[in-house]
Structure formats: structure tokens, C-alpha cells
Coordinates of C-alpha atoms in Angstrom, one line a residue:
M1 CA 70.6 104.6 93.3
A2 CA 69.5 102.1 96.0
S3 CA 71.9 99.4 94.9
Q4 CA 74.7 101.9 95.2
A5 CA 74.1 102.4 98.9
K6 CA 73.9 98.6 99.3
N7 CA 77.2 97.9 97.6
P8 CA 79.2 101.1 97.3
K9 CA 82.6 101.3 95.6
V10 CA 84.8 102.4 98.5
A11 CA 88.4 102.8 97.5
G12 CA 91.2 102.4 100.1
V13 CA 93.7 105.2 100.2
L14 CA 96.9 104.5 102.1
L15 CA 99.0 107.5 103.0
A16 CA 102.6 106.2 103.2
A17 CA 104.8 109.1 102.1
G18 CA 106.3 110.1 105.5
G19 CA 110.0 110.3 106.0
G20 CA 110.0 109.4 109.7
R21 CA 111.8 112.7 110.6
R22 CA 111.6 111.9 114.3
L23 CA 112.8 108.3 113.7
G24 CA 116.1 109.5 112.3
G25 CA 114.8 109.6 108.7
R26 CA 113.6 106.0 108.4
P27 CA 110.6 106.0 106.0
K28 CA 107.6 104.8 107.9
A29 CA 106.4 102.6 105.1
L30 CA 109.4 100.3 105.5
L31 CA 109.4 99.9 109.3
E32 CA 109.2 96.2 110.0
H33 CA 106.3 94.7 111.9
R34 CA 106.0 90.9 112.2
G35 CA 108.7 90.5 109.6
R36 CA 107.1 92.7 106.8
P37 CA 107.1 96.4 106.0
L38 CA 104.3 98.5 107.6
V39 CA 102.9 99.4 104.1
E40 CA 102.0 95.7 103.5
H41 CA 100.1 95.4 106.8
A42 CA 98.1 98.6 106.1
L43 CA 97.3 97.4 102.5
R44 CA 96.1 94.1 103.9
A45 CA 93.9 95.9 106.4
L46 CA 92.3 97.9 103.6
R47 CA 91.8 94.9 101.3
N48 CA 90.5 92.5 104.0
G49 CA 88.3 95.3 105.3
G50 CA 86.4 95.4 102.0
C51 CA 88.0 98.3 100.2
G52 CA 88.8 98.4 96.5
P53 CA 90.4 99.7 94.4
L54 CA 93.5 100.3 96.5
H55 CA 95.7 103.3 96.1
V56 CA 99.0 104.0 97.9
V57 CA 100.7 107.4 98.1
L58 CA 104.4 107.0 98.5
G59 CA 107.0 109.8 99.0
A60 CA 110.2 109.3 101.1
A61 CA 112.4 106.5 99.6
A62 CA 109.6 105.6 97.1
D63 CA 111.9 103.5 94.9
E64 CA 113.1 101.5 97.9
V65 CA 109.6 100.9 99.1
R66 CA 108.6 99.6 95.7
A67 CA 111.6 97.3 95.7
R68 CA 111.2 95.9 99.2
A69 CA 107.4 95.9 99.7
D70 CA 104.8 93.8 98.0
L71 CA 102.3 96.4 96.7
A72 CA 100.6 94.0 94.3
G73 CA 97.0 94.8 93.6
S74 CA 97.3 98.5 94.4
A75 CA 97.9 101.6 92.3
V76 CA 100.9 103.7 93.4
T77 CA 101.1 107.5 93.3
V78 CA 104.4 109.1 94.3
N79 CA 104.2 112.5 96.0
P80 CA 107.2 114.6 94.9
G81 CA 106.2 117.2 97.6
W82 CA 105.8 114.7 100.4
E83 CA 108.0 116.9 102.7
E84 CA 105.1 119.5 102.7
G85 CA 103.2 117.1 104.9
M86 CA 100.2 114.8 104.8
G87 CA 97.9 117.3 103.1
S88 CA 99.6 117.0 99.7
S89 CA 99.5 113.2 99.9
L90 CA 95.8 113.3 100.7
R91 CA 95.1 115.6 97.7
L92 CA 97.0 113.3 95.4
G93 CA 95.2 110.2 96.7
L94 CA 91.8 111.8 96.2
A95 CA 92.8 113.1 92.7
A96 CA 93.9 109.6 91.7
L97 CA 90.3 108.5 92.3
T98 CA 88.5 111.3 90.4
G99 CA 86.6 110.0 87.5
T100 CA 86.8 106.3 88.5
G101 CA 83.2 106.0 89.6
T102 CA 84.2 105.5 93.2
D103 CA 81.6 106.4 95.8
A104 CA 83.9 107.1 98.7
A105 CA 87.5 107.0 99.8
L106 CA 88.6 105.3 103.0
V107 CA 91.8 106.8 104.2
L108 CA 94.3 104.9 106.4
L109 CA 97.8 106.0 107.7
V110 CA 100.7 103.7 107.3
D111 CA 102.1 104.4 110.8
Q112 CA 99.1 102.9 112.7
P113 CA 99.6 99.2 112.6
G114 CA 97.2 98.7 115.5
I115 CA 94.4 99.5 113.1
G116 CA 93.4 96.4 111.1
A117 CA 90.7 95.0 108.9
E118 CA 88.0 95.0 111.5
A119 CA 88.1 98.8 112.1
V120 CA 88.3 99.3 108.3
A121 CA 85.2 97.2 107.8
R122 CA 83.2 99.0 110.5
V123 CA 84.0 102.4 109.0
R124 CA 83.3 101.2 105.5
G125 CA 80.0 99.7 106.7
A126 CA 78.8 103.1 107.9
Y127 CA 78.8 104.5 104.3
R128 CA 75.3 105.8 103.4
S129 CA 75.8 108.2 100.4
R130 CA 78.4 110.2 98.4
T131 CA 78.1 112.9 101.1
S132 CA 79.1 110.5 103.9
L133 CA 81.7 111.5 106.4
V134 CA 82.7 108.7 108.8
A135 CA 85.5 108.3 111.3
A136 CA 86.6 105.6 113.6
S137 CA 86.5 106.7 117.2
Y138 CA 88.5 105.4 120.2
D139 CA 86.6 105.9 123.5
G140 CA 84.7 108.7 121.9
E141 CA 87.8 110.4 120.4
R142 CA 87.9 110.8 116.6
G143 CA 90.7 108.9 114.9
H144 CA 91.5 106.8 111.8
P145 CA 90.5 105.4 109.4
V146 CA 88.2 108.1 107.9
L147 CA 85.8 107.7 105.1
F148 CA 85.0 110.6 102.7
G149 CA 82.1 110.4 100.3
A150 CA 83.0 111.4 96.8
D151 CA 80.9 114.6 96.9
R152 CA 83.2 115.9 99.6
W153 CA 86.6 115.4 97.9
A154 CA 86.8 118.8 96.3
G155 CA 86.1 120.6 99.6
I156 CA 88.7 118.4 101.5
A157 CA 91.4 118.9 98.8
A158 CA 90.9 122.6 99.0
T159 CA 91.6 122.7 102.8
A160 CA 94.3 119.9 102.9
V161 CA 97.5 121.9 103.4
G162 CA 100.7 121.2 105.3
D163 CA 100.4 118.5 107.9
Q164 CA 96.7 119.1 108.5
G165 CA 95.4 116.5 106.1
A166 CA 91.6 116.7 106.4
R167 CA 91.6 118.0 110.0
A168 CA 90.3 121.5 109.2
Y169 CA 87.6 120.1 107.0
L170 CA 86.5 117.6 109.6
R171 CA 86.5 120.3 112.3
E172 CA 84.3 122.5 110.1
H173 CA 81.9 119.7 109.4
R174 CA 81.9 118.1 112.8
D175 CA 78.1 117.8 112.9
A176 CA 78.1 115.7 109.7
I177 CA 80.5 113.0 110.9
T178 CA 79.3 109.6 111.9
L179 CA 81.6 108.2 114.6
V180 CA 82.1 104.4 114.7
E181 CA 83.5 103.1 117.9
C182 CA 86.5 100.8 117.2
S183 CA 88.4 100.7 120.5
D184 CA 87.3 97.1 121.0
V185 CA 89.0 95.9 117.8
A186 CA 91.8 98.3 117.2
E187 CA 94.5 100.5 118.8
A188 CA 95.1 104.0 117.5
Y189 CA 98.7 104.6 118.4
D190 CA 101.1 106.2 115.9
I191 CA 104.7 105.2 115.2
D192 CA 106.2 108.7 115.4
T193 CA 109.2 108.5 117.8
A194 CA 111.9 106.0 118.8
Q195 CA 109.8 105.1 121.9
D196 CA 106.8 104.1 119.7
L197 CA 108.9 101.5 117.9
S198 CA 108.2 99.2 120.9
H199 CA 104.8 98.7 119.4
L200 CA 106.3 96.9 116.5
E201 CA 106.9 93.1 116.7

């Protein structure tokens, strides 16, 4: 087991199903940043941060995202119930990893382009066992990405409803979370409203 802790298999799970309701229905995965869709930037952050295999959960405009974005090297799951919120996408992402021998899932959101490979690598580096719970923090506030050891997936899936994602589970297991400060290497803003688009280059 010792080798497993040294070189764990940490999958990257990218939640990219959102329809951008407050952005006039523009799918977040396809918002442009530095000339490429956000989904590509997020996948690169996971890959360069040491995660693999990579899984993307699409939803809104999934066919268009596949046509316009380079998702090479990642497995794609389409969430037919994406409008239910992030919880259903998280459940699908974790379900896709079940039985793959993966030790942990590192979850990143597509609408946080200020979070790159450095933050991913730090959170991944805090993995200790299949019961690990790790989250990036920004000036002491918990944020993304978040790492879930495989032994916790069933519990997370059971509580991931609506737009909550893993929030309820993380609240309940607050004392078990390892926080990794990332404010020196990443910015945790979301692209949710028209005003937020100013963050995109």
C-alpha cells in the first residue's frame, strides 16, 4: 500500500455542464479565454497539474462543445439532467470512475479560469489515502479544486443534489478536510454574470 500513497492514481473530473443561465444561456464550457474555450483551459490545468485519467461532464450544448473544443485525451460523459444543477454532474463524474482503480478524484469547475495547474498540483499533492478530503483555500476560505478519496465517493454521491454539489458532505465532514492555501498561485473567481466576463482575455 505504501507505493499507492507515493504515486496515487488521481483522476481529474471537470464539471462543464452549466448552461450559463445568468449569461443569457451561453454554455460556460464555450466561453472564450485567450482565444480558446474555457473547457480546454480547465482540462489543461488538470493535465498539467498531474491528474489522470481525465473525465469531462458536459451538459448544455454538449454536441457544440464537442465540435468546437479539443477534448482529446479525456473521457466525456454527457449529463442529460444538467439543468438539475451541479450535483447530478458530480454524481455522473464519480460514477464514471467507479471500478477504474482510481484512488481519488480531483474536481474542477469549468467557470474558474483563474485556477490553473499550480493549484491543481498542490491539492493533488496533499493526497494521503483513499479517505482523503482536500480543498484549495483562498485566504483561509475553502474553494476549488477539491480532492475526494475513492472511499468517500458513495457518501458524496448520496448527498449531491440540486446545485449543492459536494457542499453538504464537506460541511458535515469539515474536520476531515485538509485545506491547501492557493491564493498565491490562483484566483478563485467564477464566471457567472455578464460583469464576470471582464475576467476573460
